[in-house]
Amino acid sequence: MLEVKNLFAKVEEKEVLKGLNLSVKAGEVHAIMGPNGSGKSSFSKILAGHPAYTVTSGEINFEINFKMKNLLDLETHERALEGIFLALQYPIEVPGVSNFTFLHQAFNSILKHHGSEEMSEPDFRNFVKEKMKLVQMREDFLERPVNVGFSGGEKKRNEILQMAVLSPRLALLDETDSGLDIDALRIVAEGVNKLRTKHNAIILVTHYQRLLDYIKPDFVHVLSEGKIIKSGDSSLALKLEKQGYDWLL
Amino acid sequence: MNLINGYDKIENILKDNSSWKEFRTTSFHDFQKMGLPTRKNEEWKYLNIKPLADHFFTATLTGGNKASLETESIVSKELNKDFYNLVFINGVLNKTISDMNELEKNIDLHLMEDVVAGKKPNADSIIQFFQKNFKKYGNKEENAFDKLNQAFVGQGIVIEVKPNTVLKRPLHILNYISLEGGLSLACHTQVYIQIGSGSNISVIETFSGQNDSRYFSNSKTEIFLNKNSKLNYLRNQSDSSQAFHIGRTKIYLDEFSTLNSLSYQVGSKLSRHNLDVYHIQKNSTSVIDGIYLCHKEQAIDNHTDIDHVVGECQSSQTYKGIIKDKAKAIFNGRVHIRHGSLKASSQQLNNNLLLSSEAEVDSKPELQIFADDVQATHGSTIGQMNEEEIFYFESRSIPRTTAIEMLSFGFVNELIQKIEVNSISNWLGQKMLATLRNL
């Protein structure tokens, strides 16, 4: 589904990725771990198309309609339309735009892209209410401005709600566990697990192993200085938890 | 000068009585003496009105054709059935498409032309009451456009709302200007509203016109809120993109009266609205909001002047604007707390969102505080669209243009949501969405 080959990228003048390779298939969960400043968050933002980053060389190919296409040819919103979703480490607050309007607009953009009819407000309301149960969010959050006045945990749950509504093929969860207490972590992780299918893939970007107690990855990669220096199965994460990153660097 | 064209015909048309005639003549001479303001005048420092002076206009009172059936049908299609509509086309009340019967059951209406001709002594006394108030409280000079308005007036309406009246629907006064045969019109109107004590009404004034037509609208509205009365006021300036718009609203607040005002300005090539609010008795409250959306080479000017004549009153202002392309916006917010107006409370906030590097905004708070023991705050911000917010929308599959539209709507929507009357907030919200789509 995703093939990243020898990817180099920079933000402003700083090189953040230096020859990253990664291959992800449908149904897989990959965890990308690594020390601070290793390029983890940069990688997920580059996949989603954040305008601050420039890819200087290498390829990102993504499967669209059973064909591998160059993701770099697509605008940010076009990538989202094709099923790429980034749950942000620090979800943005948007005063004046309600959660409902935001989700409804996003959802209908995707329906339209696939040639389906847009969903009416009442139908969408019922649809989204079901999804809210998944992350134990109260309905009144729909009428509130996006993320404004939400606690850290509520913001992260809101990201997973968006994921549930938009049902992406490739979800990138950037430090979704950061700032969560144990209850919130469990709710978020359970939400993600329920969204796991054999048709979609998930990339978890995380500094700590604790999220991986709840969402079991098929592969664990260690990122350092802009490239993957070690890959393994979930036992690698446990080893990192015990021994830290130093033995690899 | 182009703007006083046709003045000599007025006397014959109106056959006005002596008191109005004298008033008119004096105003006309005052206008000639003053001439149009230039940017050397502090009050007009940021707005260049030269483009207005360059055009030739015919005053609606002295020329201009009757509204065609086609115009009537265009205007009537736009009318919202949730309002009591009072429609003026080219300065003339159109009884066919106005809700005359229902309105006359609830309020007293007097046409300005009848008042000027001396046929309506009751209404004339209402106007005299306003003039007395202006002399008593209005410590401001009238400008050249006030004089011009007074020299050409003969169209408009005097409205009397009896005490303890609750209007079920908002009163919508629509001023529509069309070309009807090609003349560029100048429409000088006056509206007086006397709101009886204990009454609760909503008033919308809309200024609009034939798409892309050039005309000049110069209006004056005066409203008096008697004791314990309440007014929700929306001034909707949605004039044609080639129009020139100058307007003044004066509102007097008696004891325990409440004003919620929203000045919505999106139309015209060049526009200026002066809003003067006088807290003349204790315990009156005003909430004064404004929205302006300008693009291309538009200039939109809002001048507010909140006068705490007495103490123990609250005023709070929030003006928000979005400025795009080479457009220019001006906000000048004066708060005047007079000597001895103890325990006055006044807040002012002006937020601007610039959507291009060539857009301009001049934001100027003017606090004149002559009393102790008062609370007065002001703030002004000028910012740009947040790229991280746009990315957030894009990463959720919403295209950039839609994201900017939604974020712009969000920026000003708070003020639409504050409108207490649902039929008005829904109506204006829809209009604003359409405007933002074309911004």
XYZ file of C-alpha atoms in Angstrom:
688
model
C 0.000 0.000 0.000
C 2.840 2.378 0.865
C 6.416 2.297 -0.444
C 8.872 4.875 0.780
C 12.229 4.740 -1.001
C 15.378 6.537 0.056
C 13.462 9.626 1.179
C 15.289 12.885 1.898
C 13.412 15.916 3.161
C 14.022 19.244 4.812
C 12.134 21.838 6.781
C 13.376 25.371 6.244
C 17.088 24.575 5.700
C 17.298 21.685 8.118
C 17.506 18.161 6.762
C 15.076 15.967 8.709
C 14.941 12.776 6.662
C 18.096 11.251 5.271
C 17.333 8.173 3.240
C 14.267 6.640 4.855
C 12.878 3.354 3.527
C 9.608 1.795 4.595
C 7.091 -0.615 3.147
C 3.567 -1.002 4.552
C 0.900 -3.435 3.447
C -2.841 -3.355 4.034
C -3.841 -4.777 7.402
C -0.501 -4.018 9.054
C 0.282 -1.879 12.060
C 3.741 -0.318 12.129
C 5.233 1.516 15.068
C 7.936 4.063 14.443
C 9.932 4.805 17.545
C 12.978 6.856 18.202
C 14.555 9.511 20.342
C 13.458 13.128 20.243
C 14.455 14.925 17.084
C 14.952 11.735 15.096
C 12.440 12.814 12.429
C 9.400 10.751 13.522
C 6.859 13.557 13.509
C 8.416 15.062 10.386
C 7.916 11.789 8.547
C 4.197 11.630 9.330
C 3.690 15.275 8.359
C 5.558 14.768 5.094
C 3.288 11.833 4.219
C 0.224 13.978 4.950
C 1.610 16.870 2.897
C 2.430 19.557 5.438
C 3.505 22.650 3.463
C 6.513 23.419 5.677
C 8.394 20.331 4.452
C 10.126 19.827 1.125
C 11.074 16.435 -0.212
C 14.503 16.805 -1.808
C 14.891 13.278 -3.193
C 13.450 9.806 -2.983
C 9.956 8.478 -3.611
C 6.699 7.939 -1.814
C 4.370 5.616 -3.664
C 0.850 4.969 -2.465
C -1.667 2.558 -3.842
C -4.643 4.311 -5.422
C -7.195 2.225 -7.310
C -4.847 -0.791 -7.260
C -2.004 1.180 -8.830
C 1.026 2.629 -7.146
C 0.977 6.403 -7.583
C 3.483 9.075 -6.644
C 2.044 10.665 -3.521
C 4.134 13.789 -4.019
C 2.044 14.671 -7.063
C -1.008 15.122 -4.840
C -2.020 18.212 -2.871
C -2.568 17.818 0.859
C -6.357 17.550 0.605
C -6.086 15.156 -2.341
C -3.990 12.804 -0.227
C -6.693 12.901 2.426
C -9.324 12.196 -0.226
C -7.329 9.106 -1.224
C -7.377 7.816 2.335
C -4.386 9.236 4.170
C -5.146 10.519 7.645
C -2.852 12.192 10.142
C -3.855 12.374 13.798
C -1.863 15.333 15.078
C 0.312 15.356 18.147
C -1.082 18.816 18.964
C -4.571 19.056 17.448
C -5.332 22.592 16.268
C -8.015 24.679 17.936
C -10.396 26.288 15.471
C -12.609 28.936 17.064
C -15.859 29.645 15.258
C -16.128 26.359 13.345
C -18.165 23.680 15.063
C -16.936 20.122 15.280
C -20.085 19.050 13.472
C -19.597 21.399 10.512
C -15.940 20.448 10.266
C -16.622 16.714 10.231
C -19.616 17.041 7.938
C -17.663 19.067 5.389
C -14.728 16.641 5.491
C -16.969 13.602 5.184
C -18.945 15.028 2.273
C -15.741 16.001 0.457
C -14.762 12.343 0.504
C -18.208 11.140 -0.585
C -18.133 13.603 -3.460
C -14.661 12.485 -4.450
C -15.891 8.914 -4.734
C -18.858 10.017 -6.806
C -21.403 9.416 -4.051
C -24.161 11.738 -3.025
C -23.462 14.025 -0.075
C -25.012 13.048 3.255
C -27.654 15.361 4.715
C -27.168 16.989 8.100
C -29.672 14.814 9.996
C -28.320 11.585 8.502
C -24.767 12.617 9.217
C -25.706 13.514 12.777
C -26.984 9.992 13.373
C -23.935 8.514 11.694
C -21.475 10.536 13.730
C -23.301 9.873 17.012
C -22.609 6.166 16.555
C -18.929 6.876 15.937
C -18.740 9.019 19.072
C -19.595 6.013 21.193
C -16.370 4.430 19.997
C -14.302 7.058 21.787
C -16.854 7.721 24.565
C -17.488 11.323 23.565
C -20.623 13.158 24.597
C -22.867 14.471 21.858
C -22.548 18.072 22.971
C -18.961 18.042 21.701
C -20.411 18.203 18.200
C -21.688 21.732 18.678
C -18.501 23.034 20.234
C -15.832 24.756 18.159
C -13.177 22.284 16.997
C -10.879 21.464 19.939
C -11.479 24.827 21.644
C -11.473 24.359 25.402
C -10.967 20.592 25.031
C -8.643 18.887 27.499
C -5.586 17.081 26.126
C -7.403 13.763 26.261
C -10.533 15.154 24.628
C -8.481 16.538 21.767
C -6.888 13.160 21.125
C -10.247 11.415 21.303
C -11.558 13.964 18.823
C -8.744 13.008 16.431
C -9.732 9.355 16.670
C -13.371 10.330 16.131
C -12.332 12.059 12.905
C -10.463 8.908 11.931
C -13.551 6.824 12.634
C -15.725 9.116 10.520
C -13.352 9.426 7.577
C -12.242 5.757 7.697
C -8.832 6.237 6.088
C -6.847 3.481 4.403
C -3.616 4.687 5.951
C -3.775 6.324 9.380
C -0.725 8.069 10.802
C -1.007 8.565 14.538
C 1.589 11.076 15.661
C 2.373 10.736 19.381
C -1.279 10.039 20.032
C -0.366 8.752 23.489
C 1.401 11.905 24.630
C -0.363 13.820 27.369
C -2.927 11.095 28.002
C -3.718 9.676 31.401
C -4.209 5.935 31.648
C -7.998 6.039 31.177
C -7.815 8.289 28.154
C -5.028 6.169 26.707
C -7.164 3.052 27.037
C -10.176 4.742 25.385
C -8.097 6.043 22.502
C -6.328 2.719 22.000
C -9.571 0.739 22.089
C -11.022 3.153 19.541
C -8.074 2.594 17.238
C -8.241 -1.191 17.665
C -11.896 -1.213 16.656
C -10.980 0.662 13.495
C -8.333 -1.879 12.521
C -9.303 -3.992 9.512
C -7.487 -6.044 6.938
C -8.025 -3.266 4.411
C -6.357 -0.431 6.247
C -2.943 0.169 7.719
C -1.793 2.175 10.712
C 1.530 3.850 11.414
C 1.999 4.723 15.077
C 4.648 7.305 15.772
C 5.605 7.185 19.411
C 8.390 7.888 21.800
C 7.259 5.431 24.436
C 6.291 1.833 24.437
C 3.175 2.251 26.615
C 0.737 2.797 23.709
C 1.998 -0.471 22.247
C 0.682 -2.344 25.300
C -2.763 -1.528 23.976
C -2.241 -1.441 20.220
C -0.062 -4.356 19.240
C 2.116 -3.554 16.223
C 3.174 -6.061 13.578
C 6.435 -4.203 13.027
C 8.533 -1.848 15.086
C 11.078 0.472 13.488
C 13.647 2.650 15.155
C 14.251 5.990 13.519
C 17.422 7.905 14.188
C 18.827 10.919 12.400
C 16.315 10.710 9.615
C 16.493 7.034 8.736
C 15.401 3.665 10.027
C 18.296 1.972 11.764
C 16.558 -1.117 13.109
C 13.338 -3.013 12.412
C 11.778 -5.902 14.232
C 8.550 -7.235 15.728
C 6.786 -6.024 18.862
C 9.482 -7.463 21.104
C 11.822 -4.734 19.852
C 9.632 -2.140 21.543
C 9.891 -3.960 24.867
C 13.625 -4.135 24.546
C 13.760 -0.394 23.841
C 11.582 0.241 26.871
C 14.070 -1.632 29.078
C 17.355 -0.590 27.511
C 16.618 2.783 25.914
C 17.937 3.790 22.520
C 21.611 4.093 23.369
C 22.569 0.528 22.443
C 21.413 1.184 18.875
C 22.999 4.553 18.277
C -20.692 70.364 -7.785
C -22.222 67.099 -9.023
C -23.858 66.169 -5.729
C -26.208 69.151 -5.476
C -27.567 68.785 -8.931
C -31.346 69.379 -9.150
C -31.659 71.201 -5.840
C -33.563 74.087 -7.456
C -36.427 71.726 -8.401
C -37.139 70.587 -4.865
C -39.306 73.463 -3.811
C -41.774 72.810 -6.586
C -41.854 69.117 -5.928
C -42.369 69.251 -2.182
C -44.278 72.493 -1.728
C -42.902 72.338 1.780
C -44.064 74.448 4.666
C -41.940 77.210 6.086
C -40.156 75.459 8.966
C -38.857 72.671 6.754
C -38.040 75.100 3.975
C -35.829 77.156 6.229
C -34.115 74.071 7.572
C -33.500 72.824 4.077
C -32.100 76.132 2.833
C -29.770 76.541 5.792
C -28.472 72.999 5.384
C -27.926 73.572 1.695
C -25.891 76.707 2.337
C -23.954 74.972 5.110
C -23.096 72.192 2.705
C -21.909 74.643 0.078
C -19.754 76.408 2.610
C -18.262 73.183 4.001
C -17.673 71.381 0.737
C -16.829 67.700 0.788
C -14.394 66.664 3.514
C -10.817 65.958 2.525
C -8.257 63.710 4.166
C -6.853 66.709 5.982
C -9.963 66.506 8.145
C -9.139 64.140 11.055
C -12.570 62.494 10.782
C -11.878 61.586 7.155
C -8.174 60.932 7.403
C -8.262 57.345 6.150
C -11.100 57.481 3.629
C -10.635 59.129 0.289
C -14.064 60.195 -0.983
C -12.806 61.787 -4.145
C -14.161 58.923 -6.333
C -17.647 59.847 -5.100
C -17.262 63.498 -6.008
C -16.133 62.577 -9.512
C -19.509 61.151 -10.515
C -22.715 62.816 -11.552
C -25.880 61.833 -9.652
C -29.536 62.783 -9.884
C -31.347 63.026 -6.572
C -34.240 60.537 -6.402
C -36.541 63.269 -5.198
C -36.016 65.325 -8.340
C -35.604 62.635 -10.963
C -35.495 58.918 -11.534
C -38.241 56.760 -12.889
C -40.854 54.778 -11.054
C -39.841 51.205 -10.280
C -40.615 48.878 -13.171
C -42.645 45.713 -12.658
C -39.460 43.787 -13.286
C -37.650 45.584 -10.446
C -40.657 45.064 -8.182
C -40.593 41.373 -8.896
C -36.822 41.100 -8.317
C -37.126 42.871 -4.984
C -40.217 41.024 -3.847
C -38.533 37.655 -4.476
C -35.801 38.644 -2.048
C -38.213 39.462 0.762
C -38.193 37.233 3.813
C -41.669 36.230 4.960
C -40.476 36.094 8.555
C -40.209 39.891 8.547
C -42.651 42.770 8.222
C -41.237 44.333 5.086
C -41.338 48.030 4.343
C -39.849 48.516 0.916
C -38.544 51.703 -0.612
C -37.475 51.564 -4.234
C -35.482 54.588 -5.356
C -36.593 56.414 -2.231
C -40.310 55.824 -2.798
C -42.374 53.584 -0.525
C -43.711 50.662 -2.542
C -47.040 49.756 -0.972
C -47.652 46.854 -3.346
C -44.856 44.690 -2.016
C -44.686 46.063 1.526
C -46.644 44.451 4.362
C -48.673 47.635 4.909
C -51.770 46.120 6.508
C -49.953 44.082 9.104
C -47.564 46.908 9.895
C -50.242 49.525 10.329
C -51.998 47.280 12.851
C -48.947 47.415 15.098
C -47.216 50.732 14.543
C -47.873 54.246 13.232
C -46.209 55.069 9.939
C -45.834 58.547 8.467
C -44.199 59.256 5.139
C -41.502 61.928 5.216
C -42.943 63.726 2.206
C -46.221 64.224 4.067
C -44.381 65.386 7.165
C -42.346 67.884 5.157
C -45.505 69.134 3.455
C -46.985 69.860 6.878
C -49.662 67.152 6.625
C -48.499 65.180 9.655
C -48.192 67.343 12.737
C -47.798 64.302 15.017
C -44.838 63.045 13.081
C -43.423 66.525 12.847
C -43.420 66.732 16.622
C -41.497 63.453 16.781
C -38.835 64.907 14.510
C -38.719 68.057 16.614
C -38.226 65.850 19.648
C -35.191 64.280 17.951
C -33.840 67.681 17.020
C -34.177 68.832 20.600
C -32.276 65.782 21.774
C -29.556 66.406 19.274
C -29.180 69.979 20.487
C -29.151 68.822 24.079
C -26.804 65.852 23.861
C -25.157 65.942 20.489
C -21.901 67.704 21.099
C -20.709 66.801 17.631
C -20.609 68.822 14.490
C -22.731 67.559 11.665
C -20.666 66.801 8.608
C -21.196 67.763 4.980
C -23.153 64.586 4.225
C -25.593 65.275 7.080
C -26.165 68.694 5.556
C -26.590 67.243 2.109
C -29.070 64.702 3.441
C -31.065 67.456 5.115
C -31.031 69.618 1.988
C -32.468 66.852 -0.177
C -34.681 64.978 2.236
C -38.286 64.378 1.408
C -38.207 60.616 1.355
C -38.207 58.262 4.263
C -40.467 57.491 7.160
C -41.361 58.366 10.728
C -42.336 55.383 12.846
C -44.055 55.524 16.164
C -44.085 52.424 18.326
C -46.623 52.817 21.113
C -45.642 51.875 24.679
C -45.612 48.170 25.557
C -45.657 47.021 21.948
C -44.102 43.664 21.238
C -43.608 43.168 17.514
C -43.957 39.510 16.631
C -41.679 39.776 13.637
C -38.749 42.048 12.892
C -39.505 45.218 10.974
C -37.409 45.191 7.798
C -36.895 48.529 6.076
C -35.433 47.826 2.655
C -33.933 50.609 0.570
C -33.422 49.357 -2.935
C -31.980 51.466 -5.702
C -32.232 50.569 -9.372
C -31.200 52.322 -12.529
C -34.613 52.387 -14.288
C -33.578 54.062 -17.489
C -29.954 54.753 -16.881
C -29.664 57.649 -14.440
C -27.201 57.296 -11.592
C -29.314 58.187 -8.580
C -28.542 59.818 -5.280
C -30.947 58.745 -2.559
C -31.106 60.852 0.595
C -33.430 59.234 3.112
C -34.387 59.739 6.723
C -35.898 57.296 9.161
C -37.088 58.219 12.640
C -38.218 55.584 15.090
C -39.699 56.466 18.432
C -39.911 53.329 20.586
C -42.415 53.630 23.401
C -41.552 52.588 26.923
C -41.740 48.884 27.668
C -41.696 47.970 23.984
C -39.553 45.250 22.488
C -38.877 45.338 18.763
C -36.363 44.258 16.148
C -35.487 46.485 13.228
C -33.456 45.635 10.156
C -32.399 48.298 7.722
C -31.136 46.906 4.445
C -29.439 48.951 1.777
C -29.127 47.218 -1.558
C -29.523 47.817 -5.246
C -29.397 46.574 -8.780
C -26.276 44.453 -9.363
C -23.211 46.456 -10.332
C -25.157 49.701 -10.778
C -23.674 52.988 -9.705
C -25.662 55.122 -7.268
C -25.176 57.130 -4.114
C -27.042 56.297 -0.933
C -26.901 58.874 1.845
C -29.102 57.892 4.754
C -29.860 59.026 8.246
C -31.674 57.016 10.899
C -32.545 58.233 14.359
C -33.984 56.008 17.040
C -35.113 56.821 20.553
C -35.531 54.047 23.114
C -37.791 55.133 25.909
C -37.652 53.685 29.419
C -37.508 49.894 29.712
C -37.640 49.367 25.992
C -35.483 47.037 23.958
C -34.272 47.143 20.386
C -32.426 44.543 18.307
C -31.032 46.540 15.412
C -29.359 45.189 12.291
C -28.040 47.547 9.681
C -27.339 45.530 6.568
C -25.311 47.469 4.016
C -25.274 45.197 0.984
C -25.254 47.829 -1.717
C -24.165 47.174 -5.294
C -20.440 46.754 -5.921
C -20.291 50.103 -7.761
C -22.366 52.075 -5.258
C -21.296 54.778 -2.830
C -22.787 54.611 0.620
C -22.742 57.137 3.420
C -24.961 56.633 6.431
C -25.513 57.770 9.954
C -27.453 56.086 12.744
C -28.137 57.936 15.977
C -29.612 56.049 18.885
C -30.695 57.539 22.220
C -31.070 55.313 25.268
C -33.345 56.225 28.131
C -33.356 54.591 31.565
C -33.211 50.774 31.662
C -33.363 50.512 27.897
C -31.324 47.926 25.998
C -29.822 48.134 22.557
C -28.312 45.210 20.629
C -26.882 46.551 17.410
C -25.056 44.911 14.518
C -23.699 46.933 11.638
C -23.057 44.551 8.764
C -21.183 46.135 5.887
C -20.263 44.174 2.787
C -21.477 46.231 -0.160
C -20.484 49.363 -2.043
C -17.268 50.472 -3.630
C -16.878 53.065 -0.911
C -18.879 53.213 2.273
C -18.959 54.926 5.599
C -21.264 54.304 8.532
C -21.332 56.565 11.545
C -23.059 55.078 14.554
C -23.697 57.480 17.421
C -25.119 56.039 20.628
C -26.131 58.283 23.503
C -26.635 56.843 26.970
C -28.789 59.692 28.233
C -30.185 58.029 31.339
C -28.754 55.652 33.915
C -28.896 51.880 33.635
C -29.094 51.764 29.876
C -27.107 49.071 28.112
C -25.740 48.864 24.606
C -24.095 45.989 22.755
C -22.679 47.355 19.547
C -21.239 44.884 17.065
C -19.990 45.157 13.544
C -18.959 42.894 10.686
C -17.252 44.097 7.539
C -16.115 41.957 4.643
C -14.281 43.752 1.880
C -12.436 42.729 -1.242
C -11.097 44.012 -4.570
C -10.697 47.775 -4.224
C -13.490 48.323 -1.737
C -13.187 50.786 1.120
C -15.406 50.238 4.167
C -15.345 52.705 7.019
C -17.024 52.276 10.408
C -17.047 55.153 12.840
C -18.666 54.564 16.195
C -19.219 57.198 18.834
C -20.532 55.935 22.147
C -21.430 58.787 24.436
C -21.880 58.076 28.135
C -23.785 61.275 28.849
C -24.594 59.960 32.332
C -22.996 57.326 34.569
C -24.012 53.791 35.501
C -24.441 52.624 31.923
C -22.744 49.797 30.074
C -21.551 49.747 26.499
C -19.660 46.986 24.775
C -18.409 47.010 21.203
C -17.012 44.213 19.040
C -16.192 44.937 15.415
C -14.699 42.204 13.251
C -13.563 42.444 9.678
C -12.032 40.436 6.861
C -10.078 42.336 4.245
C -8.906 40.833 0.982
C -7.151 41.882 -2.235
C -6.430 45.623 -2.281
C -9.382 46.496 -0.080
C -9.228 48.872 2.825
C -11.139 48.912 6.093
C -11.333 51.598 8.705
C -12.549 51.301 12.260
C -12.649 54.388 14.409
C -14.207 53.719 17.783
C -14.754 56.694 19.990
C -15.962 56.291 23.540
C -16.819 59.463 25.357
C -17.405 59.306 29.107
C -18.532 62.730 30.190
C -17.557 64.611 33.275
C -19.473 63.164 36.215
C -20.546 59.972 34.436
C -19.437 57.822 37.361
C -19.498 54.032 37.184
C -19.702 53.993 33.424
C -18.477 50.752 31.913
C -17.258 50.450 28.362
C -15.510 47.722 26.388
C -14.249 47.932 22.864
C -12.657 45.298 20.653
C -11.696 45.398 16.987
C -10.350 42.242 15.291
C -9.160 42.168 11.713
C -8.198 39.327 9.444
C -6.119 40.247 6.404
C -6.298 37.788 3.525
C -3.724 39.407 1.272
C -0.507 41.332 1.573
C -2.019 44.377 -0.116
C -5.078 44.612 2.116
C -5.113 47.515 4.546
C -6.811 48.274 7.812
C -6.709 51.403 9.936
C -7.933 50.700 13.434
C -8.190 53.611 15.791
C -9.634 53.579 19.287
C -10.414 56.977 20.761
C -11.148 57.028 24.460
C -12.214 60.345 25.889
C -12.696 59.831 29.589
C -13.550 62.781 31.784
C -14.915 60.951 34.821
C -13.376 58.966 37.665
C -14.464 55.556 38.849
C -15.157 54.185 35.393
C -14.205 50.970 33.619
C -13.019 51.325 30.071
C -11.087 48.834 27.991
C -10.137 48.649 24.346
C -8.199 46.320 22.128
C -7.345 45.953 18.493
C -5.833 43.046 16.584
C -4.748 42.615 12.985
C -3.805 39.120 11.911
C -3.548 36.724 9.051
C -4.988 33.299 8.359
C -3.200 30.646 10.371
C -1.458 28.196 7.994
C -1.581 25.405 10.590
C -5.370 25.742 10.723
C -5.560 25.544 6.939
C -3.327 22.454 6.960
C -5.612 20.845 9.536
C -8.597 21.325 7.217
C -6.660 20.123 4.163
C -5.449 17.044 5.996
C -9.141 16.269 6.555
C -9.749 16.393 2.778
C -11.187 19.917 2.710
C -9.715 21.962 -0.177
C -7.813 25.134 0.655
C -10.413 27.548 -0.737
C -13.191 25.890 1.269
C -10.959 25.897 4.349
C -10.385 29.648 4.033
C -14.114 30.190 3.536
C -14.978 28.141 6.619
C -12.302 29.786 8.752
C -13.404 33.251 7.621
C -16.993 32.399 8.490
C -15.804 31.134 11.856
C -13.929 34.362 12.478
C -17.056 36.522 12.303
C -19.796 33.976 13.011
C -19.625 34.607 16.738
C -21.312 37.972 16.153
C -24.085 36.450 14.031
C -24.720 33.879 16.750
C -25.146 36.689 19.263
C -28.261 37.944 17.446
C -31.133 37.010 19.734
C -33.745 36.674 16.999
C -33.337 33.374 15.134
C -35.067 34.518 11.967
C -32.503 37.327 11.667
C -29.400 35.313 12.528
C -30.327 32.492 10.121
C -31.102 34.958 7.334
C -27.900 36.933 7.800
C -25.792 33.782 8.288
C -26.933 32.506 4.874
C -26.178 35.860 3.270
C -22.762 35.978 4.851
C -21.885 32.475 3.601
C -22.766 33.523 0.069
C -20.672 36.681 0.392
C -17.666 34.778 1.707
C -17.925 32.348 -1.194
C -17.407 35.242 -3.598
C -14.845 37.076 -1.549
